[in-house]
mmCIF file of C-alpha atoms and ligand atoms in Angstrom:
data_model
loop_
_atom_site.group_PDB
_atom_site.id
_atom_site.type_symbol
_atom_site.label_atom_id
_atom_site.label_comp_id
_atom_site.label_asym_id
_atom_site.label_seq_id
_atom_site.Cartn_x
_atom_site.Cartn_y
_atom_site.Cartn_z
ATOM 1 C CA MET M 1 58.641 47.524 15.159
ATOM 2 C CA TYR M 2 57.699 49.248 11.892
ATOM 3 C CA VAL M 3 57.079 47.284 8.704
ATOM 4 C CA PHE M 4 57.665 49.094 5.409
ATOM 5 C CA HIS M 5 56.847 47.748 1.962
ATOM 6 C CA ARG M 6 57.938 50.884 0.087
ATOM 7 C CA ALA M 7 61.453 52.248 0.031
ATOM 8 C CA ASP M 8 60.478 55.945 -0.171
ATOM 9 C CA ALA M 9 58.426 55.742 3.047
ATOM 10 C CA MET M 10 61.201 53.814 4.782
ATOM 11 C CA ARG M 11 63.854 56.291 3.670
ATOM 12 C CA ARG M 12 61.806 59.277 4.902
ATOM 13 C CA TYR M 13 61.495 57.615 8.286
ATOM 14 C CA LEU M 14 65.195 56.704 8.431
ATOM 15 C CA ALA M 15 66.329 60.182 7.355
ATOM 16 C CA ALA M 16 64.525 61.636 10.355
ATOM 17 C CA CYS M 17 66.208 59.400 12.924
ATOM 18 C CA ARG M 18 69.353 58.043 11.295
ATOM 19 C CA SER M 19 72.418 57.830 13.471
ATOM 20 C CA SER M 20 74.125 54.478 13.211
ATOM 21 C CA LEU M 21 72.229 52.058 11.048
ATOM 22 C CA GLY M 22 72.780 48.297 10.870
ATOM 23 C CA PHE M 23 71.283 46.153 8.121
ATOM 24 C CA VAL M 24 70.521 42.422 8.056
ATOM 25 C CA PRO M 25 69.450 41.204 4.577
ATOM 26 C CA THR M 26 67.434 37.971 4.555
ATOM 27 C CA MET M 27 65.087 35.983 2.377
ATOM 28 C CA GLY M 28 62.765 35.338 5.323
ATOM 29 C CA ALA M 29 61.760 31.981 6.831
ATOM 30 C CA LEU M 30 63.739 33.313 9.744
ATOM 31 C CA HIS M 31 65.477 31.148 12.326
ATOM 32 C CA GLU M 32 67.783 31.665 15.279
ATOM 33 C CA GLY M 33 70.765 32.279 12.954
ATOM 34 C CA HIS M 34 69.039 35.364 11.506
ATOM 35 C CA LEU M 35 67.996 36.544 14.962
ATOM 36 C CA GLN M 36 71.609 36.303 16.153
ATOM 37 C CA LEU M 37 72.568 38.615 13.282
ATOM 38 C CA VAL M 38 69.865 41.054 14.383
ATOM 39 C CA ARG M 39 71.110 40.879 18.010
ATOM 40 C CA HIS M 40 74.679 41.430 16.828
ATOM 41 C CA ALA M 41 73.513 44.510 14.911
ATOM 42 C CA LEU M 42 71.489 45.759 17.892
ATOM 43 C CA ARG M 43 74.626 45.663 20.074
ATOM 44 C CA GLU M 44 76.561 47.820 17.591
ATOM 45 C CA CYS M 45 73.975 50.136 16.027
ATOM 46 C CA GLU M 46 71.285 52.492 17.254
ATOM 47 C CA LEU M 47 68.829 51.430 14.581
ATOM 48 C CA VAL M 48 68.504 48.019 12.907
ATOM 49 C CA VAL M 49 66.731 47.223 9.624
ATOM 50 C CA CYS M 50 66.087 43.644 8.490
ATOM 51 C CA SER M 51 64.949 43.035 4.919
ATOM 52 C CA ILE M 52 62.839 40.087 3.856
ATOM 53 C CA PHE M 53 63.028 39.623 0.115
ATOM 54 C CA VAL M 54 63.147 36.325 -1.770
ATOM 55 C CA ASN M 55 65.410 37.463 -4.582
ATOM 56 C CA PRO M 56 64.416 35.745 -7.845
ATOM 57 C CA THR M 57 67.672 36.594 -9.638
ATOM 58 C CA GLN M 58 69.832 34.398 -7.397
ATOM 59 C CA PHE M 59 67.871 31.185 -8.003
ATOM 60 C CA ASN M 60 69.320 29.208 -10.888
ATOM 61 C CA ASP M 61 66.617 26.556 -10.359
ATOM 62 C CA PRO M 62 62.993 27.810 -10.748
ATOM 63 C CA ASP M 63 61.762 24.886 -8.640
ATOM 64 C CA ASP M 64 64.005 25.982 -5.753
ATOM 65 C CA LEU M 65 62.565 29.521 -5.971
ATOM 66 C CA CYS M 66 59.052 28.113 -5.968
ATOM 67 C CA LYS M 67 59.693 25.872 -2.969
ATOM 68 C CA TYR M 68 61.631 28.460 -0.966
ATOM 69 C CA PRO M 69 59.758 28.718 2.380
ATOM 70 C CA ARG M 70 57.787 31.937 2.918
ATOM 71 C CA THR M 71 56.541 32.749 6.415
ATOM 72 C CA PRO M 72 56.091 36.560 6.514
ATOM 73 C CA ASP M 73 53.762 36.829 9.536
ATOM 74 C CA GLN M 74 55.933 34.563 11.651
ATOM 75 C CA ASP M 75 59.046 36.486 10.500
ATOM 76 C CA ILE M 76 57.569 39.850 11.519
ATOM 77 C CA ALA M 77 56.619 38.488 14.941
ATOM 78 C CA MET M 78 60.127 37.049 15.483
ATOM 79 C CA LEU M 79 61.837 40.282 14.461
ATOM 80 C CA ALA M 80 59.581 42.400 16.676
ATOM 81 C CA LYS M 81 60.233 40.111 19.651
ATOM 82 C CA THR M 82 63.997 40.334 19.061
ATOM 83 C CA GLY M 83 63.877 44.134 19.151
ATOM 84 C CA CYS M 84 64.563 44.799 15.467
ATOM 85 C CA HIS M 85 63.405 48.348 14.717
ATOM 86 C CA LEU M 86 62.276 48.003 11.147
ATOM 87 C CA ALA M 87 61.369 45.236 8.689
ATOM 88 C CA PHE M 88 61.675 46.093 4.998
ATOM 89 C CA MET M 89 59.629 43.791 2.758
ATOM 90 C CA PRO M 90 59.793 45.272 -0.740
ATOM 91 C CA ALA M 91 58.059 43.988 -3.862
ATOM 92 C CA VAL M 92 60.161 42.753 -6.793
ATOM 93 C CA GLU M 93 59.236 45.919 -8.793
ATOM 94 C CA GLU M 94 60.646 48.136 -6.056
ATOM 95 C CA VAL M 95 63.957 46.291 -5.920
ATOM 96 C CA TYR M 96 64.268 46.028 -9.696
ATOM 97 C CA PRO M 97 62.471 48.999 -11.268
ATOM 98 C CA PRO M 98 62.539 49.113 -15.080
ATOM 99 C CA GLY M 99 65.912 50.315 -16.305
ATOM 100 C CA TRP M 100 67.730 49.780 -13.009
ATOM 101 C CA GLN M 101 71.293 48.555 -13.452
ATOM 102 C CA MET M 102 74.468 48.257 -11.452
ATOM 103 C CA PRO M 103 76.591 51.417 -11.630
ATOM 104 C CA VAL M 104 79.715 49.309 -12.206
ATOM 105 C CA ALA M 105 80.153 45.964 -13.939
ATOM 106 C CA LEU M 106 81.236 43.668 -11.120
ATOM 107 C CA GLN M 107 84.266 41.436 -11.632
ATOM 108 C CA LEU M 108 83.418 38.422 -9.494
ATOM 109 C CA SER M 109 85.584 35.885 -11.285
ATOM 110 C CA PRO M 110 87.371 33.769 -10.106
ATOM 111 C CA LEU M 111 85.581 34.021 -6.718
ATOM 112 C CA ASP M 112 82.265 33.001 -8.275
ATOM 113 C CA GLN M 113 83.683 30.202 -10.445
ATOM 114 C CA VAL M 114 84.309 27.714 -7.640
ATOM 115 C CA MET M 115 82.200 25.719 -5.155
ATOM 116 C CA GLU M 116 78.660 27.159 -5.132
ATOM 117 C CA GLY M 117 79.397 29.104 -8.309
ATOM 118 C CA LYS M 118 80.257 25.913 -10.167
ATOM 119 C CA PHE M 119 76.958 24.271 -9.275
ATOM 120 C CA ARG M 120 74.750 27.384 -9.300
ATOM 121 C CA PRO M 121 75.674 29.454 -12.377
ATOM 122 C CA GLY M 122 74.611 33.104 -12.054
ATOM 123 C CA HIS M 123 73.790 32.741 -8.356
ATOM 124 C CA PHE M 124 76.474 35.089 -7.036
ATOM 125 C CA LYS M 125 75.826 37.773 -9.652
ATOM 126 C CA GLY M 126 72.227 37.768 -8.367
ATOM 127 C CA VAL M 127 73.369 37.894 -4.734
ATOM 128 C CA ALA M 128 75.944 40.658 -5.251
ATOM 129 C CA GLU M 129 73.479 42.790 -7.201
ATOM 130 C CA VAL M 130 70.571 42.400 -4.800
ATOM 131 C CA VAL M 131 72.766 43.173 -1.788
ATOM 132 C CA TYR M 132 74.065 46.263 -3.618
ATOM 133 C CA ARG M 133 70.506 47.319 -4.466
ATOM 134 C CA LEU M 134 69.256 46.803 -0.893
ATOM 135 C CA LEU M 135 72.211 48.807 0.445
ATOM 136 C CA GLU M 136 71.337 51.543 -2.041
ATOM 137 C CA LEU M 137 67.785 51.630 -0.638
ATOM 138 C CA VAL M 138 68.581 51.286 3.078
ATOM 139 C CA GLU M 139 71.918 53.178 3.236
ATOM 140 C CA PRO M 140 73.287 51.509 6.379
ATOM 141 C CA GLN M 141 76.785 51.914 7.802
ATOM 142 C CA ARG M 142 77.070 48.235 8.737
ATOM 143 C CA LEU M 143 75.965 45.060 7.006
ATOM 144 C CA TYR M 144 75.528 41.783 8.923
ATOM 145 C CA MET M 145 75.843 38.365 7.292
ATOM 146 C CA GLY M 146 76.462 34.806 8.483
ATOM 147 C CA GLN M 147 79.610 32.708 8.101
ATOM 148 C CA LYS M 148 77.450 29.766 6.980
ATOM 149 C CA ASP M 149 77.364 31.354 3.521
ATOM 150 C CA PHE M 150 81.109 31.871 3.550
ATOM 151 C CA GLN M 151 81.600 32.231 -0.212
ATOM 152 C CA GLN M 152 78.737 34.737 -0.291
ATOM 153 C CA THR M 153 80.457 36.902 2.342
ATOM 154 C CA VAL M 154 83.720 36.934 0.346
ATOM 155 C CA ILE M 155 81.848 37.914 -2.817
ATOM 156 C CA VAL M 156 79.821 40.626 -1.043
ATOM 157 C CA GLN M 157 83.082 42.028 0.350
ATOM 158 C CA ALA M 158 84.478 42.133 -3.206
ATOM 159 C CA MET M 159 81.289 43.896 -4.367
ATOM 160 C CA LEU M 160 81.661 46.495 -1.579
ATOM 161 C CA GLN M 161 85.245 47.184 -2.628
ATOM 162 C CA GLN M 162 84.424 47.456 -6.321
ATOM 163 C CA THR M 163 81.453 49.783 -5.773
ATOM 164 C CA ASN M 164 83.194 51.857 -3.078
ATOM 165 C CA LEU M 165 80.137 51.690 -0.852
ATOM 166 C CA PRO M 166 80.981 53.036 2.624
ATOM 167 C CA VAL M 167 79.554 49.982 4.387
ATOM 168 C CA ALA M 168 81.401 47.736 6.848
ATOM 169 C CA LEU M 169 80.641 44.026 6.506
ATOM 170 C CA ARG M 170 80.355 42.125 9.779
ATOM 171 C CA VAL M 171 80.390 38.325 9.527
ATOM 172 C CA ALA M 172 78.867 36.408 12.432
ATOM 173 C CA ASP M 173 79.567 32.807 13.427
ATOM 174 C CA THR M 174 77.316 30.053 12.122
ATOM 175 C CA VAL M 175 74.511 29.171 14.537
ATOM 176 C CA ARG M 176 74.021 25.421 14.907
ATOM 177 C CA GLU M 177 71.440 22.972 16.210
ATOM 178 C CA ASP M 178 72.529 20.805 19.157
ATOM 179 C CA ASP M 179 73.728 18.062 16.784
ATOM 180 C CA GLY M 180 75.824 20.530 14.775
ATOM 181 C CA LEU M 181 73.551 21.067 11.769
ATOM 182 C CA ALA M 182 73.958 24.669 10.608
ATOM 183 C CA MET M 183 70.663 26.548 10.906
ATOM 184 C CA SER M 184 69.132 27.282 7.524
ATOM 185 C CA SER M 185 65.702 28.212 6.203
ATOM 186 C CA ARG M 186 65.906 25.115 4.000
ATOM 187 C CA ASN M 187 66.157 22.771 7.027
ATOM 188 C CA ARG M 188 62.394 22.969 7.537
ATOM 189 C CA ARG M 189 61.976 21.034 4.270
ATOM 190 C CA LEU M 190 63.909 18.029 5.649
ATOM 191 C CA SER M 191 61.897 14.870 6.414
ATOM 192 C CA PRO M 192 62.583 13.276 9.832
ATOM 193 C CA GLU M 193 64.869 10.711 8.121
ATOM 194 C CA GLN M 194 66.764 13.374 6.172
ATOM 195 C CA ARG M 195 67.070 15.460 9.336
ATOM 196 C CA GLN M 196 68.911 12.491 10.933
ATOM 197 C CA VAL M 197 71.560 12.353 8.229
ATOM 198 C CA ALA M 198 71.912 16.132 7.627
ATOM 199 C CA PRO M 199 74.420 16.688 10.520
ATOM 200 C CA TYR M 200 76.935 14.424 8.752
ATOM 201 C CA LEU M 201 77.817 17.406 6.587
ATOM 202 C CA TYR M 202 79.208 19.171 9.656
ATOM 203 C CA ARG M 203 80.763 15.945 10.945
ATOM 204 C CA ALA M 204 82.683 15.576 7.680
ATOM 205 C CA LEU M 205 83.923 19.162 8.066
ATOM 206 C CA LEU M 206 85.008 18.496 11.650
ATOM 207 C CA GLU M 207 86.818 15.371 10.487
ATOM 208 C CA ALA M 208 88.673 17.525 7.939
ATOM 209 C CA ARG M 209 89.657 19.928 10.709
ATOM 210 C CA ARG M 210 90.992 16.988 12.745
ATOM 211 C CA LEU M 211 93.009 15.628 9.830
ATOM 212 C CA TYR M 212 94.380 18.957 8.596
ATOM 213 C CA PRO M 213 97.343 19.359 8.120
ATOM 214 C CA GLU M 214 98.419 15.781 8.952
ATOM 215 C CA LEU M 215 97.083 14.361 5.674
ATOM 216 C CA ALA M 216 97.288 15.530 2.088
ATOM 217 C CA VAL M 217 94.369 17.715 1.032
ATOM 218 C CA ASP M 218 93.002 15.262 -1.556
ATOM 219 C CA GLU M 219 93.098 12.448 1.014
ATOM 220 C CA ILE M 220 91.104 14.579 3.466
ATOM 221 C CA GLN M 221 88.596 15.414 0.745
ATOM 222 C CA ALA M 222 88.207 11.756 -0.226
ATOM 223 C CA ARG M 223 87.580 10.745 3.400
ATOM 224 C CA ALA M 224 85.084 13.564 3.945
ATOM 225 C CA MET M 225 83.161 12.686 0.772
ATOM 226 C CA ALA M 226 83.102 9.005 1.793
ATOM 227 C CA LEU M 227 81.849 9.881 5.293
ATOM 228 C CA MET M 228 78.945 11.892 3.868
ATOM 229 C CA GLN M 229 78.085 9.230 1.300
ATOM 230 C CA SER M 230 78.078 6.409 3.824
ATOM 231 C CA ALA M 231 75.730 8.433 6.049
ATOM 232 C CA GLY M 232 73.220 8.761 3.179
ATOM 233 C CA LEU M 233 74.008 12.264 1.924
ATOM 234 C CA ARG M 234 74.746 12.999 -1.747
ATOM 235 C CA PRO M 235 77.778 15.290 -1.600
ATOM 236 C CA GLU M 236 78.307 17.783 -4.409
ATOM 237 C CA TYR M 237 81.710 19.089 -3.387
ATOM 238 C CA PHE M 238 84.095 19.182 -0.478
ATOM 239 C CA ASP M 239 86.762 21.820 -1.088
ATOM 240 C CA ILE M 240 89.624 23.061 1.049
ATOM 241 C CA VAL M 241 90.359 26.618 -0.041
ATOM 242 C CA ASP M 242 92.414 29.680 0.674
ATOM 243 C CA GLY M 243 89.963 31.825 2.673
ATOM 244 C CA HIS M 244 91.004 35.008 0.833
ATOM 245 C CA THR M 245 90.952 33.821 -2.780
ATOM 246 C CA LEU M 246 88.608 30.800 -2.507
ATOM 247 C CA GLN M 247 91.039 28.847 -4.691
ATOM 248 C CA PRO M 248 91.914 25.269 -3.679
ATOM 249 C CA VAL M 249 94.952 25.009 -1.422
ATOM 250 C CA ALA M 250 97.955 23.066 -2.696
ATOM 251 C CA ASN M 251 99.624 20.391 -0.616
ATOM 252 C CA GLY M 252 102.640 21.633 1.245
ATOM 253 C CA ALA M 253 102.088 25.349 0.432
ATOM 254 C CA LYS M 254 101.696 27.861 3.289
ATOM 255 C CA TYR M 255 98.407 29.698 3.865
ATOM 256 C CA ASP M 256 97.337 31.956 6.716
ATOM 257 C CA TYR M 257 93.593 31.337 6.241
ATOM 258 C CA VAL M 258 92.174 27.971 5.175
ATOM 259 C CA VAL M 259 88.495 27.026 5.040
ATOM 260 C CA ALA M 260 86.811 23.709 4.246
ATOM 261 C CA CYS M 261 83.508 24.195 2.408
ATOM 262 C CA ALA M 262 80.970 21.561 1.429
ATOM 263 C CA ALA M 263 77.573 21.077 -0.175
ATOM 264 C CA ALA M 264 75.439 17.947 -0.070
ATOM 265 C CA TRP M 265 71.888 16.858 -0.771
ATOM 266 C CA ALA M 266 69.696 15.284 1.874
ATOM 267 C CA GLY M 267 66.864 14.000 -0.326
ATOM 268 C CA GLU M 268 65.718 17.040 -2.304
ATOM 269 C CA VAL M 269 67.189 19.570 0.111
ATOM 270 C CA ARG M 270 70.575 21.094 -0.656
ATOM 271 C CA LEU M 271 72.710 21.915 2.381
ATOM 272 C CA ILE M 272 75.917 23.914 2.608
ATOM 273 C CA ASP M 273 78.340 24.476 5.463
ATOM 274 C CA ASN M 274 81.986 25.279 6.182
ATOM 275 C CA VAL M 275 84.571 25.332 8.967
ATOM 276 C CA THR M 276 87.793 27.262 9.291
ATOM 277 C CA LEU M 277 90.844 24.987 9.339
ATOM 278 C CA ARG M 278 93.392 27.716 9.914
ATOM 279 C CA CYS M 279 93.225 31.446 10.515
HETATM 280 O O1 LIG U 301 71.820 34.784 2.372
HETATM 281 C C1 LIG U 301 70.703 35.152 1.941
HETATM 282 O O2 LIG U 301 69.665 34.927 2.562
HETATM 283 C C2 LIG U 301 70.623 35.869 0.600
HETATM 284 O O3 LIG U 301 71.570 35.385 -0.290
HETATM 285 C C3 LIG U 301 70.718 37.397 0.739
HETATM 286 C C4 LIG U 301 72.065 37.830 1.268
HETATM 287 C C5 LIG U 301 69.600 37.908 1.649
HETATM 288 C C6 LIG U 301 70.534 38.050 -0.641
HETATM 289 O O4 LIG U 301 69.300 37.746 -1.196
#
């Protein structure tokens, strides 16, 4: 596997051998969920690039940025073992050179006003812009992201449409631990006690799937919030939304795609997850 820190060197290399290129953007601290994305890309593309870049513009909390786990050597070893062809680990100055700006002003509202967007102002603008910028540098045909960050995938799809980038977004299933906890780089910050309660986020989502559509949406939400609270989590939201628009579903109305999304704190670690209720 090649490791590039500079985009010009990477682009020269890719220009010489480009055929079908798959791209997996990450912030590092890799786990099996990321590796599944790389494997997915390897099945569909001749060449696979994985970026490792902790993007400062998507952190609304400076403390979260500071504490975000960074394990570059381990990440490189994991990617090489998985068969990834190239790791791109740019510096902040390379991703955001002076004067760089988006070619179009993105219209992310109302997708970015709900759920994560409500609790993390500015987060999705940062995500959409960094993904655009990385695509500009890597120029892949396919982009691979995980369903765990469901709202992020919907917003990135909107960004792709608005910028007319010829990139196909592939969304892969969430990879889970044996007890159901969605894999996340943040999980390594959980204490043993917090790790015990963390899977209740997924259990609350499964309970919602069991109850939908027998009960009214607000009743399901109330039960899910209570389940998380009684387990020792501090839930932030539990929303049942139209999977296309991300707007809350109304009782009795018909939807072809419904997703339950939740965020909760286990101690100082913020967890998010979602399950599809109907598609
Ligand atoms: O999901 C992530 O790890 C990040 O939001 C992403 C897509 C790599 C952009 O920084």
